[in-house]
mmCIF file of C-alpha atoms and ligand atoms in Angstrom:
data_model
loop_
_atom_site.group_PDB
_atom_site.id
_atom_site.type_symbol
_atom_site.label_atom_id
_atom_site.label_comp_id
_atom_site.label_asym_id
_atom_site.label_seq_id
_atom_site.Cartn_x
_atom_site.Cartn_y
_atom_site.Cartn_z
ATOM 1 C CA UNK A 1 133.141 137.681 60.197
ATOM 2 C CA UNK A 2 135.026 135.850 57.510
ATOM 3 C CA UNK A 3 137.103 132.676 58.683
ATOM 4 C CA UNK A 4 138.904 132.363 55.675
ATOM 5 C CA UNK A 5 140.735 135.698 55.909
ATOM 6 C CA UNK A 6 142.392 134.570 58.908
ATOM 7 C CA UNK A 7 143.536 130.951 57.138
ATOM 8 C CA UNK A 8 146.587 131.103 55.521
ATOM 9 C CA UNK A 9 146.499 130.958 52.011
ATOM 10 C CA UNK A 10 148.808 127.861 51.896
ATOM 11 C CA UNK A 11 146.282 125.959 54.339
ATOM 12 C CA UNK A 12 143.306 127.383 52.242
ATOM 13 C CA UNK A 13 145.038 125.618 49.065
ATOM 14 C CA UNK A 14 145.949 122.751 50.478
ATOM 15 C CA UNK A 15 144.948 119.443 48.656
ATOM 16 C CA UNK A 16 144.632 117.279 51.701
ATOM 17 C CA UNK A 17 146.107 113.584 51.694
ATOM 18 C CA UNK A 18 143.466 111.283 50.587
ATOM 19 C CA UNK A 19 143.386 108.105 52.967
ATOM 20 C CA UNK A 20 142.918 104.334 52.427
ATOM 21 C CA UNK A 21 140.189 104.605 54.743
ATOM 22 C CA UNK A 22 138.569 107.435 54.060
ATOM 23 C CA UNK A 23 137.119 105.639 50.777
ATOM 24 C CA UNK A 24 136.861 102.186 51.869
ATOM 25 C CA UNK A 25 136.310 100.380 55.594
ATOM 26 C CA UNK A 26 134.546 97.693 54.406
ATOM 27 C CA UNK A 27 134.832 94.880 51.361
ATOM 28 C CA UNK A 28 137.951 92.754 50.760
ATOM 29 C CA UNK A 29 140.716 95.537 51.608
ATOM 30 C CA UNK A 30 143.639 95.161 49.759
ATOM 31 C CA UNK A 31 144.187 99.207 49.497
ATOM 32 C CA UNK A 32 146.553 100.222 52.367
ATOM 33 C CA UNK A 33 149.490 97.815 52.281
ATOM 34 C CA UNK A 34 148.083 96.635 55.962
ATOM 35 C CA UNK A 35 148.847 93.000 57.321
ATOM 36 C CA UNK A 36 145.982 91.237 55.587
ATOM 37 C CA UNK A 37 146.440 88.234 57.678
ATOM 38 C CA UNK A 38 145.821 89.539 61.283
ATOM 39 C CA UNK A 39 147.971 90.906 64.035
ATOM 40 C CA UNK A 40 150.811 89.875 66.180
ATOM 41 C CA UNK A 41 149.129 90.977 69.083
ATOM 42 C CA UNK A 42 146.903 89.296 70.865
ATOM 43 C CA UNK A 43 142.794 88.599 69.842
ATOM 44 C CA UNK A 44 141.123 90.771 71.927
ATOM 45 C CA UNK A 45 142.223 94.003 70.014
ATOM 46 C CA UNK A 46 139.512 94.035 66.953
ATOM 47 C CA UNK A 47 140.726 94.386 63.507
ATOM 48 C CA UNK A 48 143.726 96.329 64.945
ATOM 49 C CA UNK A 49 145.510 95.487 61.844
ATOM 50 C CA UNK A 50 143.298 97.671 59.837
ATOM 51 C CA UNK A 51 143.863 101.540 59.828
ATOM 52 C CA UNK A 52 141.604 103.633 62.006
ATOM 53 C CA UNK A 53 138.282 105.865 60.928
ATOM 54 C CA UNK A 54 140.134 109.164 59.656
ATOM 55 C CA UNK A 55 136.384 110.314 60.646
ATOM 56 C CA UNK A 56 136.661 109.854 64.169
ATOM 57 C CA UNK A 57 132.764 108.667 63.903
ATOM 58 C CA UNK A 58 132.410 106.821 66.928
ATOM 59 C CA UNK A 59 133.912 109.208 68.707
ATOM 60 C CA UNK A 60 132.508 111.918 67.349
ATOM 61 C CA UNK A 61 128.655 110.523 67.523
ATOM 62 C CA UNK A 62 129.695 109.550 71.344
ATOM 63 C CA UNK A 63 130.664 112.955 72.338
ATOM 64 C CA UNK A 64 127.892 114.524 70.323
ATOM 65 C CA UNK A 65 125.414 112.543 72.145
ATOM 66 C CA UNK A 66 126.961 113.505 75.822
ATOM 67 C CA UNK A 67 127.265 117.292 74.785
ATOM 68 C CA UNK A 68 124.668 117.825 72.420
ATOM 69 C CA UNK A 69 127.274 119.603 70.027
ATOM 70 C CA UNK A 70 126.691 118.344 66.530
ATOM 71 C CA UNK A 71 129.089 116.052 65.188
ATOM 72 C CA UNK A 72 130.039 118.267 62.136
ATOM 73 C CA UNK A 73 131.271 120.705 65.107
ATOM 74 C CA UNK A 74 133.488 118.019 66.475
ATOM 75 C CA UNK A 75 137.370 117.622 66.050
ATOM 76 C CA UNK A 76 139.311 115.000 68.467
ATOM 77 C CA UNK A 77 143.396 115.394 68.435
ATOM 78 C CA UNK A 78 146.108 113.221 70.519
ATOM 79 C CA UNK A 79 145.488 115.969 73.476
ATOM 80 C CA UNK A 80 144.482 119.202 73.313
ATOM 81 C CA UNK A 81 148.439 119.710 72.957
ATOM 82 C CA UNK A 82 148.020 118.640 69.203
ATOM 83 C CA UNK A 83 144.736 120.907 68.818
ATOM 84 C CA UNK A 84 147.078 123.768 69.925
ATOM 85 C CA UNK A 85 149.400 122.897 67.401
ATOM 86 C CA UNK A 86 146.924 122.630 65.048
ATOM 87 C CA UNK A 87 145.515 125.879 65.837
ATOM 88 C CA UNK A 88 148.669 127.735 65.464
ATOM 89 C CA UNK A 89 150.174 126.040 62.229
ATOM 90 C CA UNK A 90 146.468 126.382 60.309
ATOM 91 C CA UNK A 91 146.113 130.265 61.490
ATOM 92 C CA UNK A 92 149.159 131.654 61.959
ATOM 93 C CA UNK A 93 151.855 132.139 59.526
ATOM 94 C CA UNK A 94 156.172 131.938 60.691
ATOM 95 C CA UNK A 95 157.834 135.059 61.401
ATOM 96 C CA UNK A 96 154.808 137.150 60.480
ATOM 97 C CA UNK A 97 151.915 136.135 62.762
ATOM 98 C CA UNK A 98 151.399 136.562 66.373
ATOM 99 C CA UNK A 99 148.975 135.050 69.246
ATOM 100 C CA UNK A 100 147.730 136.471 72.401
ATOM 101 C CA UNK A 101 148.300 134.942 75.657
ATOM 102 C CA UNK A 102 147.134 136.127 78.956
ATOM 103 C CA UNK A 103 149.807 135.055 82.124
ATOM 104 C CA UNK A 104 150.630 133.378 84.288
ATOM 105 C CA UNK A 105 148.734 130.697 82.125
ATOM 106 C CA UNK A 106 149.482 127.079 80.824
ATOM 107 C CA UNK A 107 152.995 127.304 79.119
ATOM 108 C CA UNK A 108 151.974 124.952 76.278
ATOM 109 C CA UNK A 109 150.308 127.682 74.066
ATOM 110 C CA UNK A 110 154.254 129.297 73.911
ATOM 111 C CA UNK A 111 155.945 126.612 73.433
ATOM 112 C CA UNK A 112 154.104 125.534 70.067
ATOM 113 C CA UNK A 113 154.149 129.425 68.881
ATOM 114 C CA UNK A 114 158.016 129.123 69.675
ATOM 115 C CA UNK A 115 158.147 125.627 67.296
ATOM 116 C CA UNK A 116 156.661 127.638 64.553
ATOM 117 C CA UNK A 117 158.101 131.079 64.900
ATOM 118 C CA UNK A 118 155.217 132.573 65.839
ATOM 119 C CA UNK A 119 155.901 135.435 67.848
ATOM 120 C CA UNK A 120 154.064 135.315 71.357
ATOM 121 C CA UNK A 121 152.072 138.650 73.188
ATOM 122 C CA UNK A 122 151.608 138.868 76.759
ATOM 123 C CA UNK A 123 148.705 140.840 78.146
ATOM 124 C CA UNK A 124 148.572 139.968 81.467
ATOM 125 C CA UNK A 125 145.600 138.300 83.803
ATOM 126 C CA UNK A 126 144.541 141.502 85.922
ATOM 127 C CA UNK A 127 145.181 141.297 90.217
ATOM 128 C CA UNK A 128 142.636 138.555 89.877
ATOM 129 C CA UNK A 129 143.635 136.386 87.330
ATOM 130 C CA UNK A 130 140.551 137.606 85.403
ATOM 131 C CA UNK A 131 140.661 139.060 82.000
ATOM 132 C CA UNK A 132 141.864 142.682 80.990
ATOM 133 C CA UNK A 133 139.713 143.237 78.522
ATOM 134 C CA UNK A 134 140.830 146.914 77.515
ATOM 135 C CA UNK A 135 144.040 145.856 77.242
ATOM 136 C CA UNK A 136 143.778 142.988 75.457
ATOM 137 C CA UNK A 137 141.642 144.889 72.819
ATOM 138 C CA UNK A 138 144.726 147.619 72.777
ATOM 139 C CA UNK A 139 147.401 144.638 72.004
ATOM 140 C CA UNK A 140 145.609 143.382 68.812
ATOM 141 C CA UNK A 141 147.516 144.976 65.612
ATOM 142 C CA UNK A 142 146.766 143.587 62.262
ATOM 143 C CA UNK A 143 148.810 140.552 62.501
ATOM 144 C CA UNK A 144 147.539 138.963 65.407
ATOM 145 C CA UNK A 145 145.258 135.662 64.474
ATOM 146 C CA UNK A 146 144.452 134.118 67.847
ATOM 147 C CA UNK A 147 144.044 134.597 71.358
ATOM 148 C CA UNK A 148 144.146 132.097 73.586
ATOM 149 C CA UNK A 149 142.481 131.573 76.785
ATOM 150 C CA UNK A 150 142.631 129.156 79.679
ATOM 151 C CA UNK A 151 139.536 128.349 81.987
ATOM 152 C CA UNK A 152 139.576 127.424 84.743
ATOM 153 C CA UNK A 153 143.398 128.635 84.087
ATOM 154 C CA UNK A 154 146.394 126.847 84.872
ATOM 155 C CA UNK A 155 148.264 127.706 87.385
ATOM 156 C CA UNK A 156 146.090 130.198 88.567
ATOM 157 C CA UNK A 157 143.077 127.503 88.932
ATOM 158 C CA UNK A 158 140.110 130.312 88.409
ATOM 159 C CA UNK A 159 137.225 130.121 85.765
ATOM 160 C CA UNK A 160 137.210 133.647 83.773
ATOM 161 C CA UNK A 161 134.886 135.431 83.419
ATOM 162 C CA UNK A 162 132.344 134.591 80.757
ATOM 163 C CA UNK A 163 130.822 137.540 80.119
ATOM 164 C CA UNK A 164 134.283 139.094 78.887
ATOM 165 C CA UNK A 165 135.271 136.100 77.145
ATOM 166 C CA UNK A 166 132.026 136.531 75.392
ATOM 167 C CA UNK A 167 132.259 140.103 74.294
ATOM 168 C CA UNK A 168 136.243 139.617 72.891
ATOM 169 C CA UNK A 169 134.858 137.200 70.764
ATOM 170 C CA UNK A 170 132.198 139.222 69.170
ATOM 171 C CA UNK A 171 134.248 142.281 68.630
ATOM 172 C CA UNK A 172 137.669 141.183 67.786
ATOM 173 C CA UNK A 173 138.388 139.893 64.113
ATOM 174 C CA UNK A 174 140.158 136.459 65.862
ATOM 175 C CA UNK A 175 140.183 133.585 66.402
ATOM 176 C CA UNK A 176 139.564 132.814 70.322
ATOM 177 C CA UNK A 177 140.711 129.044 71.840
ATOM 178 C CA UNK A 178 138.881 128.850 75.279
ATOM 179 C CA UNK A 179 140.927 125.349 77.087
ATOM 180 C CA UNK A 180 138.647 123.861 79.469
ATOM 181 C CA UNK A 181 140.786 121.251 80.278
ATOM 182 C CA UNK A 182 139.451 121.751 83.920
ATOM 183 C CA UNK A 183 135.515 122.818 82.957
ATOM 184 C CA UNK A 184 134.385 119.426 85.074
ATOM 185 C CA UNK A 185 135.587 120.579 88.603
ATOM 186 C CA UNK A 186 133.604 123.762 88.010
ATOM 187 C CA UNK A 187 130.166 124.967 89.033
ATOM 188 C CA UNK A 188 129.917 125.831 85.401
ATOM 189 C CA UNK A 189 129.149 124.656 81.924
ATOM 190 C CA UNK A 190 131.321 126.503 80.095
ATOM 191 C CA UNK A 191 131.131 127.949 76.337
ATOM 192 C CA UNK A 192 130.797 124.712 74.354
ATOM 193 C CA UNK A 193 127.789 125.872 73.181
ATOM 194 C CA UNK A 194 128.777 129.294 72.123
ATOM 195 C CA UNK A 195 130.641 127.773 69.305
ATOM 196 C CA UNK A 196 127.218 127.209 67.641
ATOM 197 C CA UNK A 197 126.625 130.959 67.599
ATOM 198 C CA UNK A 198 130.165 132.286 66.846
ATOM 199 C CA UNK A 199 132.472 131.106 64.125
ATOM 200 C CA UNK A 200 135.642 132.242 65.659
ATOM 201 C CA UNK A 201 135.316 130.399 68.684
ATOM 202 C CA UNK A 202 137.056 127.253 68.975
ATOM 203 C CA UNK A 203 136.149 125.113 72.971
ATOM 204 C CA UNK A 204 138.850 122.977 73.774
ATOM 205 C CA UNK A 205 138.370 119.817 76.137
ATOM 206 C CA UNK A 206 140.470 116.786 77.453
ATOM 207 C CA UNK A 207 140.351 113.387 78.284
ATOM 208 C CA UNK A 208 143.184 113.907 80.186
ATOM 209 C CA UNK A 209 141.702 115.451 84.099
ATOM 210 C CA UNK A 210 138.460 114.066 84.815
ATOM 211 C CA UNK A 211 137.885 111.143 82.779
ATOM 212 C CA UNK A 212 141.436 109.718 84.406
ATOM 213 C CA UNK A 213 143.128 109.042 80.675
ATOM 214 C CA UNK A 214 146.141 111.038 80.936
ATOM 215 C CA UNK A 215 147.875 108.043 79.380
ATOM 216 C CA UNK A 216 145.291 107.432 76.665
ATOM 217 C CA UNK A 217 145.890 111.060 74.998
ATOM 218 C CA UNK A 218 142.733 111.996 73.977
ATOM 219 C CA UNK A 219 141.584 115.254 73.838
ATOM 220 C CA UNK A 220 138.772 117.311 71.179
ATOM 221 C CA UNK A 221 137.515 120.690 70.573
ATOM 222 C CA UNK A 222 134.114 122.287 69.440
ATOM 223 C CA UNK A 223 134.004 124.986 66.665
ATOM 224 C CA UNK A 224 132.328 126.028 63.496
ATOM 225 C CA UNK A 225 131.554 123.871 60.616
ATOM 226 C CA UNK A 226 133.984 125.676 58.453
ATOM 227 C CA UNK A 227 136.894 125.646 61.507
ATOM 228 C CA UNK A 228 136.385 121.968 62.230
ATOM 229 C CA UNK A 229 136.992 121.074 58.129
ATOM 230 C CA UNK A 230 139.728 122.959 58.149
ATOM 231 C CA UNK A 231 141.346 121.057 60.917
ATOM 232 C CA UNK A 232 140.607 117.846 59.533
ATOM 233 C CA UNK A 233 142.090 118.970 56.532
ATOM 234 C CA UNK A 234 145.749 119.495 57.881
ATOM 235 C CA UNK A 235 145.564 116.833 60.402
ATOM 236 C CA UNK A 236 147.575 113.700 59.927
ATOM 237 C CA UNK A 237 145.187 110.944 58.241
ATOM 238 C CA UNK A 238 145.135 108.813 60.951
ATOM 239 C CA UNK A 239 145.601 111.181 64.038
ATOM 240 C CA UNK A 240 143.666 108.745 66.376
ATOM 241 C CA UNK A 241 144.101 105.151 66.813
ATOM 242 C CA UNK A 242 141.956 102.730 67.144
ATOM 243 C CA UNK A 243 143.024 102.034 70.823
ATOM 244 C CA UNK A 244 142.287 105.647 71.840
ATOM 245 C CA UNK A 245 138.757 105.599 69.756
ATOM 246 C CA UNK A 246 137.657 102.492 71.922
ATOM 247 C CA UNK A 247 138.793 103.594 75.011
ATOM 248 C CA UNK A 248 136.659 107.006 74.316
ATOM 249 C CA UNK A 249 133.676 104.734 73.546
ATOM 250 C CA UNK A 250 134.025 102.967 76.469
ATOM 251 C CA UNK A 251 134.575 105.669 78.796
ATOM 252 C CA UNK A 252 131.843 107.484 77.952
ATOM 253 C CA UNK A 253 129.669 104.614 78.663
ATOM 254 C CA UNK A 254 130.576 105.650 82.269
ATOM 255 C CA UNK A 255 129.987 108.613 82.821
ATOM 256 C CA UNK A 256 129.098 108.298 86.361
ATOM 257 C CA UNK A 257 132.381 106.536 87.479
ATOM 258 C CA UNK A 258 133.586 110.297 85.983
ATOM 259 C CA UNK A 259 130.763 112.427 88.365
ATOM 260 C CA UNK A 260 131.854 110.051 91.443
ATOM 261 C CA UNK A 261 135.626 110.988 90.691
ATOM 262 C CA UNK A 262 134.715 114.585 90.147
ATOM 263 C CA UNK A 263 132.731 114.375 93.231
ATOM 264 C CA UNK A 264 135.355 112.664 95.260
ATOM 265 C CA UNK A 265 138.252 115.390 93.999
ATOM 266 C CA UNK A 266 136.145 118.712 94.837
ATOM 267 C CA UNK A 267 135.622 117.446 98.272
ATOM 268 C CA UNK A 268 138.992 117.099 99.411
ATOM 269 C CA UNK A 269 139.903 120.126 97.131
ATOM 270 C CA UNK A 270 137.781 122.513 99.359
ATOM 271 C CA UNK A 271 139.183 120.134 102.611
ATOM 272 C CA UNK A 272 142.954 120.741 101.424
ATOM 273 C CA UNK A 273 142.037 124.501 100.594
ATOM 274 C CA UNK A 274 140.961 124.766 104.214
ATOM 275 C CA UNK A 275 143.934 123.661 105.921
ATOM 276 C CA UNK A 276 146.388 125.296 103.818
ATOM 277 C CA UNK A 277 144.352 128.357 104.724
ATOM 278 C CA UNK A 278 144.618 127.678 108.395
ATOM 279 C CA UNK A 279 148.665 127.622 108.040
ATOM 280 C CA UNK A 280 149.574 130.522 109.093
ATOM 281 C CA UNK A 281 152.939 130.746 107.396
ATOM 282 C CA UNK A 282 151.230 130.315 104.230
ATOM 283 C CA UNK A 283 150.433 133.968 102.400
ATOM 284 C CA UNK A 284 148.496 132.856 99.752
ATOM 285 C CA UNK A 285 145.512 130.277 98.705
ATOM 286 C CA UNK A 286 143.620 130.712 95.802
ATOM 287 C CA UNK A 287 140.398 129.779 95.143
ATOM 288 C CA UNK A 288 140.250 126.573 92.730
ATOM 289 C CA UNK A 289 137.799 125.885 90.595
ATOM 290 C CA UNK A 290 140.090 123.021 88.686
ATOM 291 C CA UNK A 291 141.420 120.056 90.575
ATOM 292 C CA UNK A 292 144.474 121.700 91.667
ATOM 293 C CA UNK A 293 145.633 124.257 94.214
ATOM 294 C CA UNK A 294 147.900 126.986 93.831
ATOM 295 C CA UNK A 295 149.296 128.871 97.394
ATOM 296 C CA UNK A 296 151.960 131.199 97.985
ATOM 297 C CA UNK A 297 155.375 131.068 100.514
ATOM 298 C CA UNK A 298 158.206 132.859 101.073
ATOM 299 C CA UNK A 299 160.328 130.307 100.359
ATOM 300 C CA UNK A 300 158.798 128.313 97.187
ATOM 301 C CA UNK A 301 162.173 126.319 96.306
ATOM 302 C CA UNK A 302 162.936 125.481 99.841
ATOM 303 C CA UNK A 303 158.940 123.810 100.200
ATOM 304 C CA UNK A 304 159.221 122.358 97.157
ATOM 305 C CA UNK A 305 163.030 120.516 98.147
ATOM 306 C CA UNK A 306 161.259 119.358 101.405
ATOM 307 C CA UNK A 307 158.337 117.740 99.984
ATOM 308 C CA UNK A 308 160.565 116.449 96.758
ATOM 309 C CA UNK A 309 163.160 114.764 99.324
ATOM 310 C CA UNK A 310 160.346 113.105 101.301
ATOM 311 C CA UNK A 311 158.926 111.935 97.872
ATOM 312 C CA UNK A 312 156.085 114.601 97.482
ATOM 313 C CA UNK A 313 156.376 115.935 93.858
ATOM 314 C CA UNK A 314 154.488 119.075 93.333
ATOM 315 C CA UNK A 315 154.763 121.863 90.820
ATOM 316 C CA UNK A 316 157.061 125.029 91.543
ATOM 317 C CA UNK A 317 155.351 127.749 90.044
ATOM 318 C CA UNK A 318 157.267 130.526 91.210
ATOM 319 C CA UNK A 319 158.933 131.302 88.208
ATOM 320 C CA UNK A 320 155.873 132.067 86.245
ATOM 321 C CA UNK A 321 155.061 135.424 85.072
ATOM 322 C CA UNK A 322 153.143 137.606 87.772
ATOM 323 C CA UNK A 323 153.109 134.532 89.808
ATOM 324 C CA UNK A 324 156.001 134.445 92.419
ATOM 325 C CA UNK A 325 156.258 132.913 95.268
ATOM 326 C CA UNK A 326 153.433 130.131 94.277
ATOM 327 C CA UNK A 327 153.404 126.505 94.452
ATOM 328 C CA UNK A 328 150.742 124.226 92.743
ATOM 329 C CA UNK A 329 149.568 120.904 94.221
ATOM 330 C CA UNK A 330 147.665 118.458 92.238
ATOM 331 C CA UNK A 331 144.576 117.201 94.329
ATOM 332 C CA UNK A 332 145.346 113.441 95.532
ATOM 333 C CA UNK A 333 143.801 110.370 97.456
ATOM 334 C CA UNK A 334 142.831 111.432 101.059
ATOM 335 C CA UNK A 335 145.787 109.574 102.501
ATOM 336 C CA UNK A 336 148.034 111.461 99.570
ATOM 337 C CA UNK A 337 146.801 114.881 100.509
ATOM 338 C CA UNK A 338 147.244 114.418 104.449
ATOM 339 C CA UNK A 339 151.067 113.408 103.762
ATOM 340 C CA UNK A 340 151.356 116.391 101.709
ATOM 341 C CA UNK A 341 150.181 118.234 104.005
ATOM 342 C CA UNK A 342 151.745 116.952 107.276
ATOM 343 C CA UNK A 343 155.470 117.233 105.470
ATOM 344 C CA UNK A 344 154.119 121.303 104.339
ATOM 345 C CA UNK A 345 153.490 121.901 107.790
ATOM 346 C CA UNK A 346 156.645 120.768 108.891
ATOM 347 C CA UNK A 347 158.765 122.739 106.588
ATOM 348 C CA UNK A 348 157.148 125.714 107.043
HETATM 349 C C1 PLP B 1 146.453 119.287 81.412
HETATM 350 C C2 PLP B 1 146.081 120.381 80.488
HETATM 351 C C3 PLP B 1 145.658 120.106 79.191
HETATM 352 C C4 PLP B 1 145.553 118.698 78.708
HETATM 353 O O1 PLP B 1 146.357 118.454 77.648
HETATM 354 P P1 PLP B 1 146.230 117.037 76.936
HETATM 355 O O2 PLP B 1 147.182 117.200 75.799
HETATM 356 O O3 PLP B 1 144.809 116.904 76.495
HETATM 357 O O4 PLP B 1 146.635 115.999 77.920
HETATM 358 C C5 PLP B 1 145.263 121.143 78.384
HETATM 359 N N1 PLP B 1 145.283 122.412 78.825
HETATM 360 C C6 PLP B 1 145.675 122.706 80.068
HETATM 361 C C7 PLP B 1 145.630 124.106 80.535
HETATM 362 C C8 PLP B 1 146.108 121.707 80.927
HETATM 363 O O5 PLP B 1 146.516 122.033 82.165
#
């Protein structure tokens, strides 16, 4: 399989920006036009007048160590939103290209297609939310570049299955973009490590659930050599700051502060699945294996007015593809979830 052929040419040609710091960290730096004399802010933030490693080293090295990925296989972007960007701008050319998504799924993967005219098809998630794999094979034509794939997926909070994801990516001539953004509240490891044995796989993973640094904006991704230069080659020069790299340094540093969370969240996800399950009125619960639940009413907009008036924000899914009729709730504190649940109850 030959990654190149599904680059486009302008990428493939592109003489990248050269950075400051990609040259230089160390010595008397008078090379970026930075503040030479310090900061404004206060001390504690080291050298934060300097520009950040265009590398990503720490981070990279960190991650590598937790994962045992390779840092050459590493690529960290300001969320997995801007690796999906990425993605899409360094594979997919406007008004020509197209992607494959598989709904109801995370919206995200449209909405950057959309930004760059790149036309969006929908093979649906089968009466499971697992993969069609026939039909996904029958919606390839010769100008599709990527499909992407969510799992666990959001909103439909199920891992897919591996085994399929595994056979698409050896027979079709794309790239695939598995998001784990929810692989830690799974009884599962996910395919991190089948991007060392297939160069058209790219893992994606987040900061952003577990880890609790939604607000930091840190998320990375796992792929071939030759995908993970390429991405470094289109990225802005300084995509991370320095903020987000030590925050990432630290946080992995405490790792078991993550497990206890992850612990913490599964056991009132399975509690919260078993209530909702015992509510009669209720018609749906799926499954989760994310830190979310998704359940199905009648009356979706009326629940989710209730709950919004007495200050209980969930997510109305019910206008999602295939998915009607569902609401999502995020998994909260125990005191959080019984609220939630106490106002559901009375509504419905
Ligand atoms: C929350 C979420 C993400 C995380 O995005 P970040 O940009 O890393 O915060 C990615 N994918 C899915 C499906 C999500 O639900």
């Amino acid at each position: 399989m030959n990654i190149k052929e599904l680059v486009r040419k302008n990428i493939l040609e592109l003489k990248p920006y050269t950075s400051a710091r990609q040259s230089h960290s160390e010595g008397i730096l008078l090379d970026a036009n930075e503040n030479c004399y310090g900061t404004v802010l206060p001390e504690n933030y080291d050298n934060i007048n300097r520009y950040p490693d265009p590398y990503q080293r720490q981070m990279r090295e960190g991650v590598s160590n937790l994962l045992n990925i390779p840092v050459e296989n590493l690529f960290f972007g300001v969320g997995s939103d801007e690796i999906i960007d990425l993605t899409i701008r360094i594979f997919c050319r406007p008004s020509q290209d197209n992607i494959i998504v598989c709904e109801p799924t995370y919206g995200m993967y449209k909405v950057a297609c959309d930004v760059n005219e790149v036309e969006v098809i929908n093979v649906p998630l089968n009466q499971n939310f697992d993969l069609d794999v026939d039909a996904i094979e029958r919606a390839v034509n010769e100008k599709t570049k990527i499909l992407f794939l969510c799992s666990p997926n959001n909103p439909t909070a199920n891992l897919l299955d591996k085994k399929k994801i595994i056979e698409l990516t050896k027979k079709l001539n794309l790239i695939v973009v598995v998001d784990e953004a929810y692989i830690d509240f799974a009884q599962d490891e996910g395919l991190l490590k089948y991007t060392l044995e297939f160069p058209n796989l790219i893992v994606m993973r987040t900061f952003s659930k577990a880890w609790g640094m939604a607000g930091v904006r840190c998320g990375f991704c796992a792929a071939s050599k030759e995908i993970i230069d390429i991405f470094f080659k289109v990225k802005l020069p300084y995509n991370i700051s320095k903020l987000t790299a030590q925050a990432v340094v630290l946080a992995l540093k405490n790792i078991d502060k993550r497990n206890e969370y992850v612990k913490m969240i599964i056991n009132e996800r399975e509690r919260v699945s078993r209530e909702l399950k015992a509510n009669k009125k209720i018609l749906n619960v799926l499954p989760s294996d994310s830190n979310f639940i998704s359940f199905k009413v009648e009356n979706p907009k009326e629940v989710y007015n209730y709950l919004e008036k007495h200050k209980i924000i969930i997510r109305d899914r019910s206008n999602q593809f295939n998915f009607s009729g569902y609401l999502r709730v995020t998994i909260g504190t125990p005191e959080e979830n019984n609220l939630f649940l106490q106002k559901l109850s009375e509504i419905l």
